Short mmCIF file of N, CA and C in Angstrom, two decimals:
data_model
loop_
_atom_site.label_atom_id
_atom_site.label_comp_id
_atom_site.label_asym_id
_atom_site.label_seq_id
_atom_site.Cartn_x
_atom_site.Cartn_y
_atom_site.Cartn_z
N MET S 1 121.43 87.15 104.77
CA MET S 1 121.03 86.96 106.27
C MET S 1 120.60 88.38 106.27
N LEU S 2 119.32 89.09 107.53
CA LEU S 2 118.45 89.87 107.48
C LEU S 2 119.17 90.12 109.04
N SER S 3 119.02 91.05 108.93
CA SER S 3 119.49 92.47 109.99
C SER S 3 118.35 92.31 111.25
N ARG S 4 117.77 91.11 112.28
CA ARG S 4 116.82 91.25 113.23
C ARG S 4 116.78 92.40 114.53
N GLY S 5 115.86 92.97 114.90
CA GLY S 5 116.15 93.98 115.86
C GLY S 5 115.05 93.13 117.31
N ASN S 6 114.98 94.17 118.29
CA ASN S 6 114.09 93.72 119.08
C ASN S 6 112.82 92.98 119.18
N CYS S 7 112.26 93.47 118.22
CA CYS S 7 110.76 93.76 117.92
C CYS S 7 111.03 91.78 117.88
N TYR S 8 111.93 91.37 116.84
CA TYR S 8 111.62 90.34 116.17
C TYR S 8 111.62 88.70 117.14
N ARG S 9 113.00 89.74 118.02
CA ARG S 9 113.21 88.69 119.14
C ARG S 9 112.50 88.72 120.12
N ASP S 10 111.72 89.24 120.39
CA ASP S 10 110.77 89.13 121.54
C ASP S 10 109.03 88.73 121.03
N PHE S 11 109.08 88.82 119.24
CA PHE S 11 108.15 88.07 119.42
C PHE S 11 108.69 86.43 118.77
N VAL S 12 109.52 86.27 118.65
CA VAL S 12 109.48 84.88 118.29
C VAL S 12 110.13 84.03 119.99
N LYS S 13 110.61 84.81 120.71
CA LYS S 13 111.08 83.98 122.18
C LYS S 13 109.74 83.82 122.49
N ILE S 14 108.50 83.82 122.22
CA ILE S 14 107.40 83.25 123.04
C ILE S 14 106.66 82.21 122.25
N GLY S 15 107.35 82.30 121.48
CA GLY S 15 106.83 80.69 120.69
C GLY S 15 106.50 80.93 119.24
N PRO S 16 106.02 79.55 118.05
CA PRO S 16 105.62 79.74 117.09
C PRO S 16 104.93 80.56 116.09
N CYS S 17 105.21 80.71 115.32
CA CYS S 17 104.09 81.47 114.71
C CYS S 17 103.18 80.76 113.87
N ASP S 18 101.62 81.01 113.73
CA ASP S 18 100.77 79.94 113.29
C ASP S 18 100.49 80.63 111.72
N ARG S 19 100.56 81.39 111.13
CA ARG S 19 100.52 81.70 110.20
C ARG S 19 102.14 82.84 109.33
N PHE S 20 102.83 82.58 108.41
CA PHE S 20 103.94 82.99 108.03
C PHE S 20 103.80 83.29 106.57
N PHE S 21 104.19 84.80 106.38
CA PHE S 21 104.27 85.54 104.53
C PHE S 21 105.22 85.90 104.19
N GLU S 22 106.25 85.75 103.28
CA GLU S 22 106.87 86.55 102.84
C GLU S 22 107.30 86.87 101.65
N LYS S 23 107.49 87.75 101.47
CA LYS S 23 107.49 88.56 99.78
C LYS S 23 108.95 89.04 99.14
N THR S 24 110.09 89.10 98.25
CA THR S 24 110.35 89.89 98.02
C THR S 24 110.35 90.84 96.82
N HIS S 25 110.01 92.29 96.87
CA HIS S 25 109.50 92.78 95.95
C HIS S 25 110.49 92.85 95.04
N PRO S 26 110.70 93.05 93.59
CA PRO S 26 110.99 93.65 92.27
C PRO S 26 112.47 94.64 92.88
N ASN S 27 112.18 95.98 94.12
CA ASN S 27 113.63 96.62 94.13
C ASN S 27 113.81 96.49 95.28
N GLY S 28 113.63 94.89 95.56
CA GLY S 28 114.66 94.27 96.91
C GLY S 28 114.16 94.05 97.95
N HIS S 29 113.33 95.28 98.34
CA HIS S 29 112.52 94.70 99.49
C HIS S 29 112.55 93.87 99.85
N HIS S 30 112.42 93.03 100.97
CA HIS S 30 111.82 91.54 101.42
C HIS S 30 110.85 91.98 102.77
N LEU S 31 109.64 91.71 102.60
CA LEU S 31 108.38 91.52 103.71
C LEU S 31 108.70 91.02 104.13
N GLU S 32 108.32 90.79 105.79
CA GLU S 32 107.58 89.20 106.01
C GLU S 32 106.53 89.54 107.19
N ILE S 33 105.59 88.97 106.95
CA ILE S 33 104.79 88.78 108.23
C ILE S 33 104.20 87.43 108.67
N GLN S 34 104.32 87.60 109.87
CA GLN S 34 103.68 86.18 111.15
C GLN S 34 103.27 86.76 111.57
N GLY S 35 102.46 85.58 112.65
CA GLY S 35 101.19 86.16 113.29
C GLY S 35 100.72 85.14 114.07
N ARG S 36 100.20 84.64 114.84
CA ARG S 36 100.35 83.70 116.32
C ARG S 36 98.84 83.70 117.37
N LEU S 37 98.19 82.97 117.49
CA LEU S 37 97.06 83.03 118.39
C LEU S 37 97.92 82.79 119.69
N SER S 38 97.63 83.38 120.62
CA SER S 38 97.93 83.32 121.76
C SER S 38 96.82 83.14 122.97
N GLN S 39 97.88 81.83 124.20
CA GLN S 39 96.94 81.70 125.07
C GLN S 39 96.45 82.65 125.54
N TYR S 40 97.28 83.90 126.38
CA TYR S 40 97.51 84.34 127.15
C TYR S 40 97.27 85.82 126.81
N ARG S 41 98.16 86.25 125.51
CA ARG S 41 97.91 87.83 124.87
C ARG S 41 97.19 87.93 123.36
N GLY S 42 96.93 86.99 123.36
CA GLY S 42 95.41 87.09 122.16
C GLY S 42 96.19 86.88 120.96
N ILE S 43 96.01 87.73 119.96
CA ILE S 43 96.07 87.85 117.95
C ILE S 43 97.93 88.42 118.40
N GLU S 44 98.40 87.99 118.37
CA GLU S 44 100.07 88.88 117.73
C GLU S 44 100.02 88.81 116.39
N VAL S 45 101.05 89.73 115.82
CA VAL S 45 101.38 90.03 114.57
C VAL S 45 102.75 90.60 114.54
N PHE S 46 103.77 90.43 113.88
CA PHE S 46 104.58 90.82 113.78
C PHE S 46 105.20 91.28 112.34
N PHE S 47 105.75 92.11 112.27
CA PHE S 47 106.47 92.27 110.33
C PHE S 47 108.05 93.03 110.44
N GLY S 48 107.96 93.04 109.47
CA GLY S 48 109.06 93.71 109.33
C GLY S 48 109.65 93.59 107.97
N VAL S 49 110.40 94.58 107.38
CA VAL S 49 110.54 95.11 106.25
C VAL S 49 112.20 95.51 106.14
N TYR S 50 113.05 94.54 105.15
CA TYR S 50 114.22 94.95 104.64
C TYR S 50 114.30 95.12 103.94
N GLY S 51 116.07 95.30 103.57
CA GLY S 51 116.69 96.29 102.50
C GLY S 51 116.95 95.15 101.57
N SER S 52 117.44 95.36 100.51
CA SER S 52 118.40 94.12 99.24
C SER S 52 119.43 93.55 100.08
N GLN S 53 120.17 94.07 101.08
CA GLN S 53 121.36 93.66 101.58
C GLN S 53 120.92 93.44 103.20
N GLY S 54 119.48 92.75 103.72
CA GLY S 54 119.25 92.47 104.38
C GLY S 54 118.90 93.87 105.38
N MET S 55 119.29 94.58 105.22
CA MET S 55 119.42 95.96 107.03
C MET S 55 118.04 95.98 106.75
N ARG S 56 117.82 95.72 107.99
CA ARG S 56 116.25 96.57 109.02
C ARG S 56 115.88 97.62 108.65
N LEU S 57 114.28 97.87 107.82
CA LEU S 57 113.85 98.88 107.47
C LEU S 57 113.04 99.47 108.58
N ILE S 58 112.42 98.57 108.96
CA ILE S 58 111.22 98.76 110.16
C ILE S 58 110.69 97.44 110.08
N GLU S 59 110.57 97.31 112.10
CA GLU S 59 109.85 96.19 112.30
C GLU S 59 109.02 96.28 112.82
N GLU S 60 107.66 96.11 113.39
CA GLU S 60 106.74 96.04 114.06
C GLU S 60 106.07 94.55 114.91
N HIS S 61 105.43 94.81 116.52
CA HIS S 61 105.00 93.61 117.01
C HIS S 61 104.05 94.38 117.38
N HIS S 62 102.68 93.56 117.25
CA HIS S 62 101.85 93.91 117.78
C HIS S 62 100.84 92.91 118.17
N VAL S 63 100.14 93.46 119.62
CA VAL S 63 99.22 92.68 120.49
C VAL S 63 98.13 93.04 120.19
N LEU S 64 97.24 92.25 119.04
CA LEU S 64 96.17 92.91 118.98
C LEU S 64 94.56 92.07 119.17
N CYS S 65 94.81 91.87 120.77
CA CYS S 65 93.56 91.04 121.51
C CYS S 65 92.87 90.05 120.50
N SER S 66 91.45 90.96 120.88
CA SER S 66 90.99 90.05 119.82
C SER S 66 89.89 91.20 118.67
N VAL S 67 90.50 92.43 118.61
CA VAL S 67 90.41 93.46 117.57
C VAL S 67 90.09 93.04 116.40
N PHE S 68 90.38 91.43 116.11
CA PHE S 68 90.64 91.48 114.68
C PHE S 68 90.83 89.49 114.39
N SER S 69 90.70 88.91 113.84
CA SER S 69 91.21 88.03 113.70
C SER S 69 92.90 87.68 112.49
N LEU S 70 92.90 86.13 113.12
CA LEU S 70 94.56 86.13 112.45
C LEU S 70 94.60 86.71 111.53
N GLU S 71 93.66 86.33 110.38
CA GLU S 71 93.61 86.38 109.30
C GLU S 71 93.61 88.26 108.46
N GLU S 72 92.80 88.94 109.30
CA GLU S 72 92.45 89.90 109.56
C GLU S 72 93.76 90.72 110.11
N ALA S 73 94.52 90.30 111.19
CA ALA S 73 96.17 90.77 111.49
C ALA S 73 96.47 90.48 110.37
N MET S 74 96.61 89.80 109.80
CA MET S 74 98.01 89.39 109.16
C MET S 74 97.73 90.07 107.65
N ILE S 75 96.39 90.91 107.34
CA ILE S 75 96.17 91.68 106.11
C ILE S 75 96.36 93.36 106.97
N TRP S 76 95.92 93.56 107.94
CA TRP S 76 96.37 94.59 108.45
C TRP S 76 98.03 95.19 108.73
N ALA S 77 98.78 93.86 108.95
CA ALA S 77 99.89 94.49 109.02
C ALA S 77 100.68 94.52 107.56
N ALA S 78 100.30 93.81 106.57
CA ALA S 78 100.51 93.88 105.46
C ALA S 78 100.19 95.23 104.27
N LYS S 79 99.35 95.99 105.10
CA LYS S 79 98.95 97.33 104.91
C LYS S 79 99.79 98.44 105.36
N ARG S 80 100.20 98.26 106.50
CA ARG S 80 101.01 98.90 107.69
C ARG S 80 102.50 98.81 106.74
N ALA S 81 102.89 97.59 106.17
CA ALA S 81 104.22 97.59 105.94
C ALA S 81 104.22 98.27 105.03
N ARG S 82 103.61 97.60 103.77
CA ARG S 82 103.51 98.05 102.13
C ARG S 82 104.19 99.02 101.65
N PRO S 83 103.32 100.22 102.25
CA PRO S 83 104.99 101.63 101.67
C PRO S 83 106.00 101.81 101.96
N VAL S 84 106.24 101.01 103.03
CA VAL S 84 108.23 101.10 103.60
C VAL S 84 108.94 99.71 102.19
N TRP S 85 107.86 99.01 102.25
CA TRP S 85 107.86 97.65 101.12
C TRP S 85 108.31 98.45 100.05
N LEU S 86 107.54 99.18 99.47
CA LEU S 86 107.08 99.59 98.44
C LEU S 86 107.97 100.79 97.80
N GLY S 87 108.94 101.63 99.25
CA GLY S 87 109.94 102.71 99.11
C GLY S 87 109.32 103.92 99.39
N ASP S 88 108.22 104.04 99.68
CA ASP S 88 107.47 105.27 100.00
C ASP S 88 106.76 106.01 101.33
N VAL S 89 107.84 106.33 101.23
CA VAL S 89 107.83 107.04 103.07
C VAL S 89 106.47 108.25 102.53
N ALA S 90 106.07 108.76 101.93
CA ALA S 90 105.13 109.63 102.66
C ALA S 90 103.22 108.66 102.58
N GLU S 91 103.23 107.13 101.47
CA GLU S 91 102.77 106.58 102.16
C GLU S 91 102.77 106.37 103.02
N PHE S 92 103.70 105.62 103.99
CA PHE S 92 103.45 105.27 105.13
C PHE S 92 103.68 105.87 106.61
N LEU S 93 103.64 107.32 106.22
CA LEU S 93 103.10 108.60 107.31
C LEU S 93 101.50 108.18 107.44
N TRP S 94 100.99 107.77 106.45
CA TRP S 94 99.88 107.36 106.16
C TRP S 94 99.17 106.06 106.72
N ALA S 95 99.61 105.43 107.09
CA ALA S 95 99.49 104.35 107.06
C ALA S 95 99.68 104.37 108.23
N ALA S 96 100.66 105.10 109.38
CA ALA S 96 100.83 104.52 110.61
C ALA S 96 99.29 104.95 110.97
N THR S 97 98.39 106.02 110.45
CA THR S 97 97.33 105.97 111.10
C THR S 97 96.17 105.31 110.97
N LEU S 98 96.64 104.00 110.84
CA LEU S 98 95.73 102.19 110.54
C LEU S 98 96.11 101.95 112.10
N THR S 99 96.48 102.60 112.84
CA THR S 99 96.53 101.83 114.43
C THR S 99 95.24 101.37 114.75
N PRO S 100 95.20 99.86 115.33
CA PRO S 100 94.29 99.80 116.17
C PRO S 100 94.33 99.73 117.57
N SER S 101 92.91 99.42 117.89
CA SER S 101 92.81 99.48 119.57
C SER S 101 94.06 98.90 119.91
N THR S 102 94.82 98.93 120.36
CA THR S 102 95.73 97.97 121.09
C THR S 102 96.30 97.77 122.14
N ALA S 103 96.41 96.67 122.84
CA ALA S 103 96.97 96.32 124.81
C ALA S 103 98.62 96.52 124.35
N PHE S 104 99.28 96.50 123.55
CA PHE S 104 100.96 96.32 123.51
C PHE S 104 101.42 96.47 122.35
N THR S 105 101.79 97.74 122.10
CA THR S 105 102.86 97.95 120.49
C THR S 105 103.96 98.22 121.23
N LYS S 106 104.93 97.83 120.00
CA LYS S 106 106.64 97.55 120.15
C LYS S 106 106.74 98.00 118.51
N SER S 107 107.57 99.26 117.82
CA SER S 107 107.88 99.33 117.26
C SER S 107 109.39 99.69 116.98
N SER S 108 110.15 98.77 116.23
CA SER S 108 111.73 99.05 116.05
C SER S 108 112.06 99.84 115.08
N PRO S 109 112.38 101.34 114.64
CA PRO S 109 112.38 101.56 113.17
C PRO S 109 114.20 101.32 112.97
N SER S 110 114.49 101.94 112.00
CA SER S 110 115.93 101.50 111.26
C SER S 110 116.56 102.50 112.00
N PRO S 111 118.06 102.14 112.52
CA PRO S 111 118.62 102.51 113.20
C PRO S 111 119.58 103.75 112.00
N TYR S 112 119.00 103.71 110.69
CA TYR S 112 119.99 104.72 109.90
C TYR S 112 118.86 105.42 109.15
#
C-alpha cells in the first residue's frame, strides 16, 4: 500500500485522470504519473515516487496551463521524478531546475 500525501488527494478529488503510467524499478522504488486535461485548470500532472515499502519519497502536482500538451507534461513529470526514482539525489537537485512556467504548483516531499 502506498503512503499518499496531500498532493495526491488534491489531484484525485478534482476528478479522474486521462493518462496513467506506473513502473517499479529493480531498486524497489515505484513511480506513478497521472495527467489530465481539466476544463477549468488546463493541463494537470501528478507524480509520486514511493519506496519499496510504499513510503512516500516525493509527490508533486502541477497545473501547467497550456505550456505543454498532455503527453509532453507526462514526459516532463517523468524527467523530474527520474532522479528520485533511481535514488540519485544530486540529479534530483538538477531536475528541480526543470520547472515550467506554472500557474499553481504543490509539492509534498517525504516527511522523513
